[in-house]
Coordinates of C-alpha atoms and ligand atoms in Angstrom, one line a residue:
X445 CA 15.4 108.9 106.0
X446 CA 12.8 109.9 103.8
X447 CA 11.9 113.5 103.0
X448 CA 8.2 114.8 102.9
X449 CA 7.0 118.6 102.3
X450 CA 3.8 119.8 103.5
X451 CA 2.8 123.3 102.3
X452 CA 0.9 125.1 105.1
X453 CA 2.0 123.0 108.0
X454 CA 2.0 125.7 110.4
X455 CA -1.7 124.5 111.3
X456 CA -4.8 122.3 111.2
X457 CA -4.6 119.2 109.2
X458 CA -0.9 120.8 107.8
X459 CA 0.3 121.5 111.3
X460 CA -1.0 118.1 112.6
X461 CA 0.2 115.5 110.0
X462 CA 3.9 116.8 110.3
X463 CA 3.7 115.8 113.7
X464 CA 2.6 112.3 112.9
X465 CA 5.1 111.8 110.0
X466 CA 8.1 113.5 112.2
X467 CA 6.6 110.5 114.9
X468 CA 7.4 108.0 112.3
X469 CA 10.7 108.8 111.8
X470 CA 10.6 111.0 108.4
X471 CA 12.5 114.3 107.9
X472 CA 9.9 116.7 107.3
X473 CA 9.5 119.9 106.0
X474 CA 7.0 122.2 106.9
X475 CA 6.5 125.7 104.9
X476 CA 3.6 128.6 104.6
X477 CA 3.9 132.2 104.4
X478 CA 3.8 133.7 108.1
X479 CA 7.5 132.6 109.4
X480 CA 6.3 133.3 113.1
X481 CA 3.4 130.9 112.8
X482 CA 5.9 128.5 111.1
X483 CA 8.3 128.9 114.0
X484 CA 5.6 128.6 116.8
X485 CA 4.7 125.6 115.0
X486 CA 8.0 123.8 115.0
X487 CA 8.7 124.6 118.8
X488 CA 5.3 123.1 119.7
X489 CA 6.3 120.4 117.6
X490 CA 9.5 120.0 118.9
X491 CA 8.3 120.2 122.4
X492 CA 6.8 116.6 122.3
X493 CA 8.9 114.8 119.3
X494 CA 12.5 113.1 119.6
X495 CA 12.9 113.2 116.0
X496 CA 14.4 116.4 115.8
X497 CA 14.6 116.4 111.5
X498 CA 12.2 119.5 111.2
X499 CA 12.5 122.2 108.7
X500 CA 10.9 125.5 108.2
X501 CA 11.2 127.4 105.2
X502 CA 8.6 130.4 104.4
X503 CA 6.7 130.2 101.2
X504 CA 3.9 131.5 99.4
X505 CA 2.2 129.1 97.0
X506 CA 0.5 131.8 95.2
X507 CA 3.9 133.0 94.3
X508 CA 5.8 130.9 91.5
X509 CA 9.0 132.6 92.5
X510 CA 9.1 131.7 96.1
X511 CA 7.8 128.2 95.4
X512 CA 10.8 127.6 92.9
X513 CA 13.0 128.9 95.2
X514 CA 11.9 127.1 98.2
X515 CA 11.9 123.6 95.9
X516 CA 15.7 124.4 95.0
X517 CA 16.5 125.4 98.2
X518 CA 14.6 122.5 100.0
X519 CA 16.5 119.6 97.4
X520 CA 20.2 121.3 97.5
X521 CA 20.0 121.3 101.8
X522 CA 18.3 118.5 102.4
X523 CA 18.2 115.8 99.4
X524 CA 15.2 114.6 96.8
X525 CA 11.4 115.4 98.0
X526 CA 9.9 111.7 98.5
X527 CA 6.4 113.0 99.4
X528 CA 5.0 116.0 98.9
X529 CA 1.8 116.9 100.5
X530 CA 0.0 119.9 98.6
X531 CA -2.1 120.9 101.8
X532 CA -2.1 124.9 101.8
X533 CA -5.1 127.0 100.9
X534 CA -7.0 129.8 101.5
X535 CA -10.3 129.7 102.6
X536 CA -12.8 132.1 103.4
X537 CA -17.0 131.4 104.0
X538 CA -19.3 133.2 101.9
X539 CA -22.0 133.8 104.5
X540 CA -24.5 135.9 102.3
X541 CA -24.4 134.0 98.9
X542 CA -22.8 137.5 97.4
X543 CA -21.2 137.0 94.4
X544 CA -17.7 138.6 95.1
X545 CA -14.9 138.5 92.3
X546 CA -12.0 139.7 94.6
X547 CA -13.1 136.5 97.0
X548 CA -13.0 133.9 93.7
X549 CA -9.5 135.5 92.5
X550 CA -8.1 135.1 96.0
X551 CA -9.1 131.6 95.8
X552 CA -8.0 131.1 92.4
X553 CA -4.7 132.1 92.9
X554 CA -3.7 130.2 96.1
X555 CA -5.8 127.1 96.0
X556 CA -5.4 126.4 92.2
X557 CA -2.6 128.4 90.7
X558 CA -0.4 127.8 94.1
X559 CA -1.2 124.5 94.1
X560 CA -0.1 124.1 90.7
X561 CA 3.6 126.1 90.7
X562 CA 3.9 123.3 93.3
X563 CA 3.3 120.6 90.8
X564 CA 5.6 122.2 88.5
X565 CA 8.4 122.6 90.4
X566 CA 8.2 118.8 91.4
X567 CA 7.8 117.3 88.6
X568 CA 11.3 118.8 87.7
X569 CA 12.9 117.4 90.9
X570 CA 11.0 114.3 91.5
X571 CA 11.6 112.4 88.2
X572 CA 14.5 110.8 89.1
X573 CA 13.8 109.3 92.8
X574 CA 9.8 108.1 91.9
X575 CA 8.6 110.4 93.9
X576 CA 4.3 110.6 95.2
X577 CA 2.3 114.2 95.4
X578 CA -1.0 114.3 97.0
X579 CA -3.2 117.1 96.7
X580 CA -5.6 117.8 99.4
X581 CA -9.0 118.2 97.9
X582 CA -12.4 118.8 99.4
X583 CA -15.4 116.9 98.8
X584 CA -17.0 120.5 98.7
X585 CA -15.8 119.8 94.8
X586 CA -17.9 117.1 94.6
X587 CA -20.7 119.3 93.4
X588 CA -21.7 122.5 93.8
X589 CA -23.2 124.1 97.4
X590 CA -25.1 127.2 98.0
X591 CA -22.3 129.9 99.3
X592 CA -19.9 127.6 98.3
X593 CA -18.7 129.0 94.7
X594 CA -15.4 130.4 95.1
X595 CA -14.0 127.3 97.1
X596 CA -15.7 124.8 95.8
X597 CA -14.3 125.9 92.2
X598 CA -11.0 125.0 93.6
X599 CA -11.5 122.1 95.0
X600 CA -13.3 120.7 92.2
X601 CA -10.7 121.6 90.0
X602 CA -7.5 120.2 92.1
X603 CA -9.8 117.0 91.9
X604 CA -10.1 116.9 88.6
X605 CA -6.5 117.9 88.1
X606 CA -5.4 115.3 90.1
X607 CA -7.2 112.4 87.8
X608 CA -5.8 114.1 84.8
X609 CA -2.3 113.5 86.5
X610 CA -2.8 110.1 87.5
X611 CA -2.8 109.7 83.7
X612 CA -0.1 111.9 83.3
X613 CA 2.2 111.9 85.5
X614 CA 2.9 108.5 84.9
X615 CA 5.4 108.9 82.6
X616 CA 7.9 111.0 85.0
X617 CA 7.3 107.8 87.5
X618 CA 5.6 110.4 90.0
X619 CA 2.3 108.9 92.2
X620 CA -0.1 110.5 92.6
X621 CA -2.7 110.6 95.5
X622 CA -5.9 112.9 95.9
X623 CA -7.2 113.4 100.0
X624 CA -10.5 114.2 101.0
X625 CA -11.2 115.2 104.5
X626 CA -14.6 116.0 105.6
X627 CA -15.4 118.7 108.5
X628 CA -12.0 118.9 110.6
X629 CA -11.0 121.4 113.5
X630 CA -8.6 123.8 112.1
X631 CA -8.6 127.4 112.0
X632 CA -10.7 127.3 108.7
X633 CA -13.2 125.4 109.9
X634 CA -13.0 128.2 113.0
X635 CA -14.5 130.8 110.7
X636 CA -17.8 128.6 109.8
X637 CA -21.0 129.7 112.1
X638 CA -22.9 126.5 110.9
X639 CA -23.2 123.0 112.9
X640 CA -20.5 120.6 110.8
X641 CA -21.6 116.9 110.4
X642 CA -19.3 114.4 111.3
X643 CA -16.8 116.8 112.4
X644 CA -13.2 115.5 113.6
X645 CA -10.2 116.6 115.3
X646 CA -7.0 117.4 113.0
X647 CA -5.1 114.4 114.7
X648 CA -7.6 112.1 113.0
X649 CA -6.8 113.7 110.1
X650 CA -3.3 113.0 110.0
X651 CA -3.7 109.7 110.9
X652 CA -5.8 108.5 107.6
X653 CA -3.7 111.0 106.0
X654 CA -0.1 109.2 107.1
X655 CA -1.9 105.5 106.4
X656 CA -3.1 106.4 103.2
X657 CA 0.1 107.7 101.8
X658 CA 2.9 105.0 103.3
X659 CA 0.8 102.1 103.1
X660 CA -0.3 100.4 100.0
X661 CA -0.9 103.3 97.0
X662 CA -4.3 104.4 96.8
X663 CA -5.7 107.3 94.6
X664 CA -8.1 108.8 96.9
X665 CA -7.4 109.0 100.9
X666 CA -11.3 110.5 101.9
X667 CA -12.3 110.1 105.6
X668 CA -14.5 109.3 107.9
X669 CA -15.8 107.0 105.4
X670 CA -19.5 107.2 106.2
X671 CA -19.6 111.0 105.8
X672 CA -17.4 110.8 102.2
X673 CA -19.9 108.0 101.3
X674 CA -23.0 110.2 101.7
X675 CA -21.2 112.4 99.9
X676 CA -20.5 110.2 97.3
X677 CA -23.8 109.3 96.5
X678 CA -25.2 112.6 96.2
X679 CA -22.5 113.1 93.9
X680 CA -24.2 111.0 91.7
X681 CA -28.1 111.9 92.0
X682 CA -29.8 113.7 89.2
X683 CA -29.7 117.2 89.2
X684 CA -33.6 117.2 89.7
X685 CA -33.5 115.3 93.3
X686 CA -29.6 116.7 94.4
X687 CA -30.9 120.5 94.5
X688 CA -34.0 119.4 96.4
X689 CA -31.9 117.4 98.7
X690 CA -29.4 120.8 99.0
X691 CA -32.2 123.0 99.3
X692 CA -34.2 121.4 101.8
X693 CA -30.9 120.8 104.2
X694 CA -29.3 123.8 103.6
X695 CA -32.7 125.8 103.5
X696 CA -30.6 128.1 101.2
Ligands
NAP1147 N1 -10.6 121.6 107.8 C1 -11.5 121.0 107.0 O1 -12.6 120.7 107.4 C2 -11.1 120.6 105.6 C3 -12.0 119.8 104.9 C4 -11.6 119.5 103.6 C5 -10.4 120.0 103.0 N2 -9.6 120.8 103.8 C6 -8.4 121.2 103.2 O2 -7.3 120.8 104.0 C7 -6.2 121.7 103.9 C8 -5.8 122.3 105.3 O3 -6.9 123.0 105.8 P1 -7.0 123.4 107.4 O4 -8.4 123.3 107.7 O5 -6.0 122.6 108.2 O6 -6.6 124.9 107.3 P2 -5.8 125.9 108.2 O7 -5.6 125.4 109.6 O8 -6.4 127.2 108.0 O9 -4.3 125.9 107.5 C9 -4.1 126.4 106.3 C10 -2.6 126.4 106.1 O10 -2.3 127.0 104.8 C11 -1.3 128.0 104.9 N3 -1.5 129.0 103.8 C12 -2.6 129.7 103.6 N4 -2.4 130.5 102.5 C13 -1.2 130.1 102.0 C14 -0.4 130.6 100.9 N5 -0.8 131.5 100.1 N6 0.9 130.0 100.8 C15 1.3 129.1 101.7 N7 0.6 128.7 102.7 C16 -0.6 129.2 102.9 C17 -1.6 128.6 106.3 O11 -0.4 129.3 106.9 P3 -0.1 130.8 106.7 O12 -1.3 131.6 107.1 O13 1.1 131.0 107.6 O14 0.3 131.0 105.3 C18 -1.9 127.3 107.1 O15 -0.6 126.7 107.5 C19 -6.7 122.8 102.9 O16 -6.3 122.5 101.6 C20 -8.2 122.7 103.1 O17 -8.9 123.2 101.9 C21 -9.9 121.1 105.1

């Protein structure tokens, strides 16, 4: 059976897409750092799942200590991580376009540096057994948006961190996949007090998510496609047009 990890599984997209691989007959592990929300999670999950191959183990990404831990303790009790879905992350709206440094440093280290002891740990353990790590992303890091800074930073980076490692990674035979989700219901996108395009449930999420990762390998998973391909395009306007575009939506 194979194995997948998904950091911050205890809700949203996280929570969601354990459901749908633990429906297909994986052994998944689910881990984030609140253990009760990680154990309400798996009961829920439980509740409506035969497959009964469902693991909790409590992790902070932001900490490279627990996450090297957790890897160990996650290969030595249950075997080599097939997949490993890099889904965790902080996130926290910026309703007054304040520029505050404790905000980008919170998202600095969970996003990006968690993200990263992730990598590193796997790498070590995933050499061997061709293993595939997808990092969720945001097209909020396709370019930047008023109030936006401090996550969109992140997300831009882990984007562009995860092309550098499609190069790179190569060479341990580990995949690498990038997902970008537009607006989905989750307790993140709770916390936003403005009207989100194209929004869709976490279950929708999870779907693309599980296609796009056990079907044929693709780079980027993005969905739904017609919001990602607006996107897209303004990702590649001139500067001149995109901040009149921004401005005049956003009125920001
Ligand atoms: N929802 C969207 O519209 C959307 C769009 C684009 C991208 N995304 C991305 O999709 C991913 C999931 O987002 P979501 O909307 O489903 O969010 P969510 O419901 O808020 O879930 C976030 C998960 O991350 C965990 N987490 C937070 N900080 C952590 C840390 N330091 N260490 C370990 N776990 C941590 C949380 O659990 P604990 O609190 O227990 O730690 C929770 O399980 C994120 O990467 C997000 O940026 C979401």
């Amino acid at each position: 059976m194979n194995l997948v990890w998904i950091t911050g599984g205890s809700s949203g997209i996280g929570f969601a897409t354990a459901k749908k691989f633990l429906n297909n007959n994986w052994k998944v592990i689910i881990s984030s750092r609140n253990n009760k929300k990680l154990l309400r999670a798996k009961n829920l999950i439980l509740k409506t799942e035969d497959n009964k191959e469902l693991y909790c183990y409590q992790c902070d990404i932001s900490d490279r200590n627990q996450v090297i831990d957790v890897v160990e303790k996650i290969t030595k009790n249950l075997g080599n991580i097939k997949l490993a879905i890099l889904n965790a992350a902080a996130y926290s709206p910026n309703k007054s376009q304040g520029f505050v440094i404790e905000n980008y440093n919170h998202l600095i280290n969970v996003n990006l540096n968690g993200t990263l002891y992730c990598i590193e740990s796997l790498i070590k353990r995933m050499s061997d057994n061709n293993g595939h790590i997808a990092i969720i992303s945001s097209p909020v890091g396709y370019r930047g948006l008023p109030t936006a800074g401090a996550y969109g930073l992140t997300k831009a980076g882990l984007t562009n961190l995860a092309e550098s490692l499609y190069f790179d990674l190569k060479k341990y035979n580990i995949k690498i996949s990038l997902i970008n989700p537009g607006f989905i219901e989750s307790e993140s996108t709770n916390l936003n007090s403005f009207k989100m395009p194209f929004l869709r449930s976490a279950e929708f999420a999870a779907n693309k998510i599980f296609k796009g990762l056990t079907g044929a390998y693709k780079f980027e998973i993005y969905f739904p496609w017609f919001f990602l391909l607006i996107l897209k395009i303004f990702r590649i306007l001139p500067y001149k047009l995109y901040f009149y575009l921004i401005k005049k939506i956003t009125k920001l």
